[in-house]
Amino acid sequence: MVKAVRGMRDILPRDARLWRLAEDTIQKVIASFAYEEIRLPLLEFTELFARGVGEATDIVEKEMYTLADRDGDSLSLRPEGTASCVRALEENGLLYNQSQRVTYAGPMFRYEKPQKGRYRQFYQIGAEAFGFAGPDVDVELIAMGAACWKALGIAEHIALEVNSLGSSQARIAYKEALVAYLTPLKTELDEDSQRRLLTNPMRILDSKNPATQELLQLAPKLPDFVDEESKAHFQQLQATLDAMGISYKVNPNLVRGLDYYTHTVFEWVTQDLGSQGAVCAGGRYDGLVQQLGGRNTPAVGFAIGLDRVVLLCELAQKTVQPAADLYICVLGDELQSKGMILASQLREQMPQTSVRLHMGGGNFKKQLKRADASGATWALLYGEEEAASGELSLKHLRDPSVGQVKLLLGQVAQHIGANS
Ligand code: ATP
Ligand code: MG
């Protein structure tokens, strides 16, 4: 057998139930904030990510699945959704003189070392707001995250960290100070950080290496460089979060590596997934639209890592009942096609109820065993006798007090409705 590609997972039916629940729950919350769905391609020109994510990022340096199109163009599987989102809105004239609040969902691809919570194909649900400069929309996005965790029942596993990166001038000044401090200490830095000192120094703050973190203790601090306007933005953000009762920690080492990130950055983190602790990351990227060739447009957004959210839901022991609600047992080969028709009629009468028709014969006893194993709440018995009389036997498989009743087809929906 040919095997799946490393880092590309199958989500099997028993897990897919929880995935569906998580996705639906998050998307409903986002829709309740009136963010509108946008569907984006999986493939883009490599240049979009080089410019939109940044040449000096891990993603573009070493994590992209890049291929040559038949005519020689360099294409890449999308490693994230923000750059495509900006491209799509700009390309379709939806950013000029208007604001937008959009959401996207789907698989992303990064060539990383696969481990629990880290895969080469993983799923994100993102939300982005364009055309709003104030901290109110930053808070709206944070509140949306909080509402998602609450709706999923995993809020107690997740904490919020926020930081402000200041204006782009403030960041340039800080970057220079950081490089000046770290350059004489270069040989003491871990290998990745040594490289980043030249390419993307602020990402060093992110290093998980203890020796590097030690050196950073005495390094210049970003908050000391943040300009007044950005400070006011950050203070208002915190005041609004306080007023809304959303708790957070200010983490001065929380950074996004690129110059077009400004003001607010935030991350939702968990202690329960080892080193894959970030379940959602976001921030303001006022410089990105321009960086990609559009007009100067304030923008802010986040991306939820769905794989990690589902892992947390599993930890919180969320389970979802299997698919079938009603299992039709049908006795005798002659009734198979009538059984099919019966199933269709019931599906039409009760669109919210999943109906599974038994296949493969056997007596009622054997079929009822299957019905039980399917997780269905109800079994409907359909044999010679029922076909002749028009009276069906409907049995509640989980509640003996409801038990088994005989009724006509037209009464099934009502009986199920009244007892569920
Ligand atoms: P990390 O530090 O864990 O690599 P990141 O900074 O690369 O995360 P972002 O690009 O900000 O992640 O993506 C947003 C979210 O997507 C992350 O917080 C995480 O939940 C999820 N994510 C990122 N990469 C992966 C991956 N390879 N597998 C599963 N989830 C991922
Ligand atoms: Mg990463």
Coordinates of C-alpha atoms and ligand atoms in Angstrom, one line a residue:
M1 CA 0.0 0.0 0.0
V2 CA 1.1 3.5 -0.7
K3 CA 1.3 5.4 2.6
A4 CA 0.3 9.0 3.4
V5 CA 3.0 11.7 3.0
R6 CA 4.8 12.5 6.3
G7 CA 3.1 15.2 8.3
M8 CA -0.2 14.9 6.2
R9 CA -2.8 13.3 8.4
D10 CA -6.0 11.6 7.8
I11 CA -8.8 12.7 10.0
L12 CA -10.8 9.5 10.5
P13 CA -14.5 9.4 11.1
R14 CA -14.3 9.1 14.9
D15 CA -12.1 12.2 15.0
A16 CA -13.9 14.0 12.2
R17 CA -17.0 14.3 14.4
L18 CA -15.1 16.5 16.8
W19 CA -13.4 18.4 14.1
R20 CA -16.7 19.2 12.5
L21 CA -18.1 20.3 15.9
A22 CA -15.0 22.5 16.6
E23 CA -15.1 24.1 13.1
D24 CA -18.8 24.7 13.2
T25 CA -18.6 26.2 16.7
I26 CA -15.8 28.6 15.8
Q27 CA -17.4 29.6 12.5
K28 CA -20.7 30.3 14.1
V29 CA -19.0 32.5 16.7
I30 CA -17.1 34.4 14.0
A31 CA -20.3 34.8 11.9
S32 CA -22.1 36.2 15.0
F33 CA -19.6 39.0 14.8
A34 CA -20.7 39.6 11.2
Y35 CA -17.4 38.6 9.6
E36 CA -18.0 37.3 6.1
E37 CA -16.5 34.3 4.6
I38 CA -13.9 34.5 1.9
R39 CA -12.6 31.3 0.1
L40 CA -9.1 31.5 -1.2
P41 CA -6.9 29.3 -3.4
L42 CA -4.4 26.8 -2.0
L43 CA -1.8 27.8 -4.6
E44 CA -0.4 31.3 -5.0
F45 CA 2.7 32.7 -6.7
T46 CA 5.7 32.2 -4.4
E47 CA 6.4 35.9 -4.6
L48 CA 3.2 36.6 -2.7
F49 CA 4.5 34.9 0.4
A50 CA 8.0 36.1 0.0
R51 CA 6.7 39.6 0.1
G52 CA 3.6 39.0 2.3
V53 CA 5.1 36.8 5.0
G54 CA 8.7 37.9 4.6
E55 CA 11.9 36.6 3.0
A56 CA 13.6 36.4 6.4
T57 CA 11.0 34.3 8.2
D58 CA 11.2 30.6 8.9
I59 CA 8.1 30.0 6.8
V60 CA 9.6 31.5 3.6
E61 CA 13.2 30.4 4.3
K62 CA 12.6 26.8 4.9
E63 CA 9.0 25.7 5.3
M64 CA 7.3 26.3 2.0
Y65 CA 6.1 23.7 -0.5
T66 CA 7.3 25.3 -3.6
L67 CA 6.9 23.9 -7.1
A68 CA 7.4 25.0 -10.7
D69 CA 4.2 25.3 -12.8
R70 CA 4.4 23.8 -16.2
D71 CA 5.3 27.2 -17.7
G72 CA 8.0 27.7 -15.2
D73 CA 6.2 30.0 -12.7
S74 CA 7.2 29.4 -9.1
L75 CA 4.1 28.5 -7.1
S76 CA 3.7 27.6 -3.4
L77 CA 1.1 25.9 -1.4
R78 CA -0.2 28.5 1.0
P79 CA 1.6 28.4 4.4
E80 CA -0.9 30.9 5.9
G81 CA -4.0 32.8 4.9
T82 CA -3.3 36.5 5.5
A83 CA -1.3 37.3 2.4
S84 CA -3.8 35.6 0.1
C85 CA -6.6 37.5 1.8
V86 CA -4.9 40.8 1.2
R87 CA -4.2 39.8 -2.4
A88 CA -7.8 38.7 -3.1
L89 CA -9.4 41.8 -1.6
E90 CA -7.0 44.2 -3.3
E91 CA -7.2 42.4 -6.6
N92 CA -11.0 42.7 -6.5
G93 CA -11.0 46.3 -5.5
L94 CA -12.5 45.6 -2.1
L95 CA -10.1 47.6 0.0
Y96 CA -10.2 51.0 -1.6
N97 CA -12.3 53.4 0.4
Q98 CA -14.1 50.7 2.3
S99 CA -13.7 48.6 5.4
Q100 CA -13.9 44.8 5.4
R101 CA -14.3 42.1 8.0
V102 CA -13.7 38.6 6.6
T103 CA -13.0 35.1 7.7
Y104 CA -11.3 32.1 6.0
A105 CA -10.7 28.5 6.9
G106 CA -8.8 25.6 5.4
P107 CA -5.6 23.7 5.2
M108 CA -2.1 25.3 5.3
F109 CA 1.2 23.7 4.4
R110 CA 4.5 24.0 6.0
Y111 CA 7.5 21.7 5.8
E112 CA 8.2 21.4 9.5
K113 CA 9.3 18.5 11.8
P114 CA 6.0 16.7 12.5
Q115 CA 5.1 16.1 16.1
K116 CA 2.0 16.3 18.3
G117 CA 0.3 19.6 17.4
R118 CA 2.7 20.3 14.5
Y119 CA 1.9 18.9 11.1
R120 CA 2.9 19.6 7.5
Q121 CA -0.8 20.0 6.5
F122 CA -2.6 21.8 9.3
Y123 CA -5.8 23.8 9.5
Q124 CA -6.4 27.4 10.3
I125 CA -9.5 29.5 10.8
G126 CA -8.6 33.1 10.4
A127 CA -10.4 36.5 10.8
E128 CA -9.1 39.8 9.4
A129 CA -10.4 43.3 9.6
F130 CA -9.3 46.0 7.1
G131 CA -9.8 49.7 7.3
F132 CA -10.0 50.2 11.0
A133 CA -7.1 51.9 12.8
G134 CA -8.3 52.0 16.4
P135 CA -7.7 49.5 19.2
D136 CA -11.5 48.8 19.3
V137 CA -11.2 46.3 16.4
D138 CA -8.1 44.7 18.0
V139 CA -10.3 44.1 21.1
E140 CA -13.1 42.8 18.9
L141 CA -10.9 40.1 17.5
I142 CA -9.6 39.2 20.9
A143 CA -13.1 39.0 22.2
M144 CA -14.0 36.8 19.3
G145 CA -11.2 34.4 20.3
A146 CA -12.5 34.4 23.9
A147 CA -16.0 33.7 22.7
C148 CA -14.7 30.7 20.6
W149 CA -12.9 29.1 23.6
K150 CA -16.0 29.6 25.7
A151 CA -18.3 28.1 23.1
L152 CA -16.0 25.1 22.8
G153 CA -15.7 24.6 26.6
I154 CA -11.9 25.0 26.6
A155 CA -11.6 28.5 28.0
E156 CA -9.9 27.4 31.2
H157 CA -7.1 25.8 29.2
I158 CA -6.2 28.9 27.3
A159 CA -4.6 32.2 28.4
L160 CA -4.1 35.5 26.5
E161 CA -0.8 37.3 26.0
V162 CA -0.6 40.7 24.5
N163 CA 2.2 43.1 23.5
S164 CA 2.7 46.3 21.5
L165 CA 5.4 46.6 18.9
G166 CA 5.0 50.3 18.4
S167 CA 5.1 52.2 15.1
S168 CA 7.4 51.0 12.4
Q169 CA 9.9 53.8 13.2
A170 CA 10.0 52.7 16.8
R171 CA 10.7 49.1 15.7
I172 CA 13.5 50.1 13.5
A173 CA 15.1 52.0 16.4
Y174 CA 14.6 49.1 18.7
K175 CA 16.0 46.6 16.1
E176 CA 19.2 48.7 15.8
A177 CA 19.6 48.8 19.6
L178 CA 19.0 45.1 19.9
V179 CA 21.6 44.3 17.2
A180 CA 24.1 46.6 18.8
Y181 CA 23.6 44.8 22.1
L182 CA 23.7 41.2 20.7
T183 CA 26.4 41.5 18.1
P184 CA 29.4 41.4 20.6
L185 CA 27.6 38.4 22.2
K186 CA 27.0 36.6 19.0
T187 CA 29.0 33.5 19.7
E188 CA 27.0 32.8 22.8
L189 CA 23.7 32.8 20.9
D190 CA 22.1 29.6 19.6
E191 CA 22.6 28.8 15.9
D192 CA 19.1 30.0 14.7
S193 CA 19.5 33.3 16.6
Q194 CA 23.0 33.9 15.1
R195 CA 21.4 33.7 11.7
R196 CA 18.5 35.9 12.7
L197 CA 20.8 38.5 14.0
L198 CA 21.5 39.3 10.4
T199 CA 18.1 38.5 8.9
N200 CA 15.4 39.1 11.4
P201 CA 16.8 40.1 14.8
M202 CA 13.5 40.6 16.6
R203 CA 12.6 37.0 16.2
I204 CA 15.5 36.3 18.6
L205 CA 13.2 37.4 21.4
D206 CA 11.1 34.4 20.5
S207 CA 14.0 31.9 20.9
K208 CA 13.2 28.9 23.1
N209 CA 16.9 28.4 23.9
P210 CA 17.6 29.0 27.6
A211 CA 21.1 30.5 27.1
T212 CA 19.8 32.9 24.5
Q213 CA 16.9 33.9 26.9
E214 CA 19.5 34.5 29.6
L215 CA 21.4 36.9 27.4
L216 CA 18.2 38.7 26.6
Q217 CA 17.5 39.5 30.2
L218 CA 19.8 42.6 30.0
A219 CA 18.9 43.4 26.4
P220 CA 17.2 46.7 25.5
K221 CA 13.5 46.3 26.0
L222 CA 11.0 47.0 23.2
P223 CA 8.5 48.9 25.5
D224 CA 11.1 51.5 26.1
F225 CA 11.2 52.3 22.4
V226 CA 7.5 52.3 21.7
D227 CA 6.2 55.8 20.6
E228 CA 3.5 57.8 22.4
E229 CA 0.8 57.2 19.9
S230 CA 1.3 53.4 20.1
K231 CA 1.4 53.6 23.9
A232 CA -1.9 55.3 23.9
H233 CA -3.3 52.6 21.5
F234 CA -2.0 49.9 23.8
Q235 CA -3.4 51.5 26.9
Q236 CA -6.8 51.9 25.4
L237 CA -6.7 48.2 24.3
Q238 CA -5.9 47.1 27.8
A239 CA -8.6 49.4 29.3
T240 CA -11.2 47.9 27.0
L241 CA -10.1 44.4 27.7
D242 CA -10.3 45.2 31.5
A243 CA -13.8 46.6 31.0
M244 CA -14.9 43.5 29.2
G245 CA -13.5 41.3 31.9
I246 CA -11.0 39.6 29.5
S247 CA -7.9 38.7 31.4
Y248 CA -4.4 38.9 29.8
K249 CA -0.7 39.1 30.5
V250 CA 1.5 41.6 28.9
N251 CA 4.5 39.7 27.4
P252 CA 7.2 42.1 26.3
N253 CA 8.9 39.3 24.4
L254 CA 5.9 38.5 22.2
V255 CA 6.9 39.6 18.7
R256 CA 6.1 39.1 15.1
G257 CA 9.2 39.2 13.0
L258 CA 8.3 41.7 10.3
D259 CA 8.5 45.4 9.8
Y260 CA 4.9 45.7 8.7
Y261 CA 3.6 44.5 12.0
T262 CA 2.6 47.4 14.2
H263 CA 1.1 48.2 17.6
T264 CA -0.9 45.2 18.9
V265 CA 0.3 41.6 18.8
F266 CA -1.5 38.8 20.8
E267 CA -1.4 35.1 21.3
W268 CA -3.7 32.6 22.9
V269 CA -1.5 30.0 24.6
T270 CA -2.0 26.7 26.5
Q271 CA 0.2 24.8 28.9
D272 CA -1.4 21.6 28.0
L273 CA 0.1 20.8 24.6
G274 CA 3.8 20.8 25.5
S275 CA 5.9 23.1 23.3
Q276 CA 3.1 23.5 20.7
G277 CA 1.5 26.0 23.1
A278 CA 0.1 28.6 20.7
V279 CA -3.4 27.9 19.6
C280 CA -4.1 31.3 18.0
A281 CA -1.9 34.2 17.0
G282 CA -2.8 37.6 15.8
G283 CA -1.9 41.2 15.5
R284 CA -2.1 44.4 13.7
Y285 CA -0.3 44.6 10.3
D286 CA -0.9 48.2 9.2
G287 CA 2.0 48.0 6.7
L288 CA 1.2 44.8 4.8
V289 CA -1.3 46.0 2.2
Q290 CA 1.1 48.6 1.1
Q291 CA 4.0 46.1 1.2
L292 CA 2.0 44.0 -1.3
G293 CA 1.4 47.0 -3.6
G294 CA -1.9 48.4 -2.3
R295 CA -2.7 51.7 -0.6
N296 CA -1.9 52.3 3.0
T297 CA -4.6 50.4 4.9
P298 CA -4.8 49.6 8.6
A299 CA -5.4 45.9 9.2
V300 CA -5.6 43.4 12.0
G301 CA -6.3 39.7 12.2
F302 CA -5.7 36.4 13.8
A303 CA -5.3 32.7 12.8
I304 CA -6.6 29.9 15.0
G305 CA -4.7 26.6 14.8
L306 CA -7.5 24.1 14.5
D307 CA -5.4 21.0 15.0
R308 CA -4.3 22.3 18.4
V309 CA -7.9 23.4 19.3
V310 CA -9.1 19.9 18.6
L311 CA -6.4 18.4 20.7
L312 CA -7.5 20.6 23.6
C313 CA -11.2 19.6 23.0
E314 CA -10.0 16.0 23.3
L315 CA -8.2 16.8 26.6
A316 CA -11.4 18.5 27.8
Q317 CA -13.0 15.2 27.0
K318 CA -15.4 16.6 24.4
T319 CA -17.1 13.7 22.7
V320 CA -19.6 13.7 19.9
Q321 CA -22.2 11.1 19.3
P322 CA -21.8 9.0 16.2
A323 CA -23.7 10.1 13.1
A324 CA -26.9 8.0 13.0
D325 CA -29.9 9.1 14.9
L326 CA -32.4 6.6 13.5
Y327 CA -31.5 3.2 12.3
I328 CA -33.9 1.4 10.0
C329 CA -33.9 -2.4 10.3
V330 CA -35.4 -4.0 7.2
L331 CA -36.2 -7.7 7.1
G332 CA -36.4 -9.6 3.8
D333 CA -34.8 -8.9 0.4
E334 CA -38.2 -8.0 -1.2
L335 CA -38.5 -5.0 1.2
Q336 CA -35.0 -3.6 0.5
S337 CA -36.2 -1.1 -2.1
K338 CA -39.3 -0.2 0.0
G339 CA -36.9 0.4 2.9
M340 CA -34.9 2.8 0.7
I341 CA -38.0 4.7 -0.1
L342 CA -39.0 4.7 3.6
A343 CA -35.6 6.1 4.5
S344 CA -35.9 8.9 1.9
Q345 CA -39.4 9.8 3.2
L346 CA -38.1 10.0 6.8
R347 CA -35.1 12.1 5.8
E348 CA -37.4 14.5 4.0
Q349 CA -39.7 14.7 7.0
M350 CA -36.9 15.2 9.5
P351 CA -34.0 17.0 7.9
Q352 CA -32.2 17.4 11.2
T353 CA -32.3 13.6 11.9
S354 CA -29.7 11.3 10.3
V355 CA -31.2 8.1 9.0
R356 CA -29.1 5.0 8.3
L357 CA -30.6 2.1 6.5
H358 CA -29.4 -1.4 7.5
M359 CA -27.8 -3.3 4.6
G360 CA -26.6 -6.9 4.4
G361 CA -29.6 -8.8 5.7
G362 CA -29.9 -10.8 8.9
N363 CA -32.7 -11.2 11.4
F364 CA -34.1 -8.3 13.5
K365 CA -32.0 -9.4 16.5
K366 CA -28.7 -9.1 14.5
Q367 CA -29.9 -5.8 13.0
L368 CA -30.8 -4.3 16.3
K369 CA -27.3 -5.1 17.6
R370 CA -25.9 -3.1 14.6
A371 CA -28.3 -0.3 15.4
D372 CA -27.1 -0.2 18.9
A373 CA -23.4 -0.2 17.9
S374 CA -24.1 2.6 15.4
G375 CA -24.9 4.9 18.3
A376 CA -28.3 5.6 17.0
T377 CA -31.0 6.7 19.5
W378 CA -33.8 5.1 17.6
A379 CA -34.5 1.9 15.7
L380 CA -37.3 1.5 13.3
L381 CA -38.4 -2.1 12.5
Y382 CA -39.7 -2.7 9.0
G383 CA -40.7 -6.3 8.0
E384 CA -43.5 -8.2 6.2
E385 CA -45.9 -7.4 9.0
E386 CA -45.2 -3.7 9.1
A387 CA -45.3 -3.5 5.3
A388 CA -48.7 -5.1 5.2
S389 CA -50.3 -3.2 8.1
G390 CA -48.6 0.2 7.5
E391 CA -47.8 0.3 11.2
L392 CA -44.1 0.7 12.0
S393 CA -42.4 -0.3 15.2
L394 CA -40.2 2.5 16.6
K395 CA -37.9 1.7 19.5
H396 CA -35.9 4.0 21.7
L397 CA -32.6 2.2 22.1
R398 CA -31.4 4.3 25.0
D399 CA -34.4 4.9 27.2
P400 CA -36.5 1.9 28.3
S401 CA -39.2 4.3 29.7
V402 CA -39.9 5.4 26.1
G403 CA -39.6 1.8 24.9
Q404 CA -41.2 0.6 21.7
V405 CA -44.4 1.9 20.1
K406 CA -46.3 1.1 16.9
L407 CA -47.2 4.0 14.7
L408 CA -47.9 5.2 11.2
L409 CA -45.2 6.7 9.0
G410 CA -46.8 10.1 9.4
Q411 CA -46.4 9.9 13.2
V412 CA -42.7 9.0 13.4
A413 CA -41.4 12.6 13.2
Q414 CA -43.7 13.7 15.9
H415 CA -42.9 10.8 18.3
I416 CA -39.1 11.4 17.8
G417 CA -39.5 15.1 18.3
A418 CA -41.5 14.7 21.5
N419 CA -39.0 12.3 23.0
S420 CA -35.6 13.8 22.2
Ligands
ATP1 P1 4.7 28.1 16.1 O1 5.5 29.0 16.9 O2 3.9 27.1 17.0 O3 5.4 27.5 15.0 P2 3.7 30.1 14.3 O4 4.1 31.4 14.9 O5 4.5 29.5 13.2 O6 3.5 29.0 15.5 P3 1.4 31.3 13.0 O7 2.0 31.4 11.7 O8 1.2 32.5 13.8 O9 2.2 30.2 13.9 O10 0.0 30.5 12.9 C1 -1.1 30.6 13.7 C2 -1.4 29.4 14.4 O11 -1.5 28.2 13.5 C3 -0.5 28.9 15.5 O12 -0.7 29.6 16.7 C4 -0.7 27.4 15.6 O13 -1.9 27.2 16.5 C5 -1.1 27.1 14.2 N1 0.0 26.4 13.5 C6 1.1 27.0 13.0 N2 1.9 26.1 12.4 C7 1.4 24.8 12.6 C8 1.7 23.5 12.3 N3 2.8 23.2 11.6 N4 0.9 22.5 12.7 C9 -0.3 22.8 13.4 N5 -0.6 24.0 13.8 C10 0.1 25.1 13.4
MG2 MG 6.0 28.0 13.1

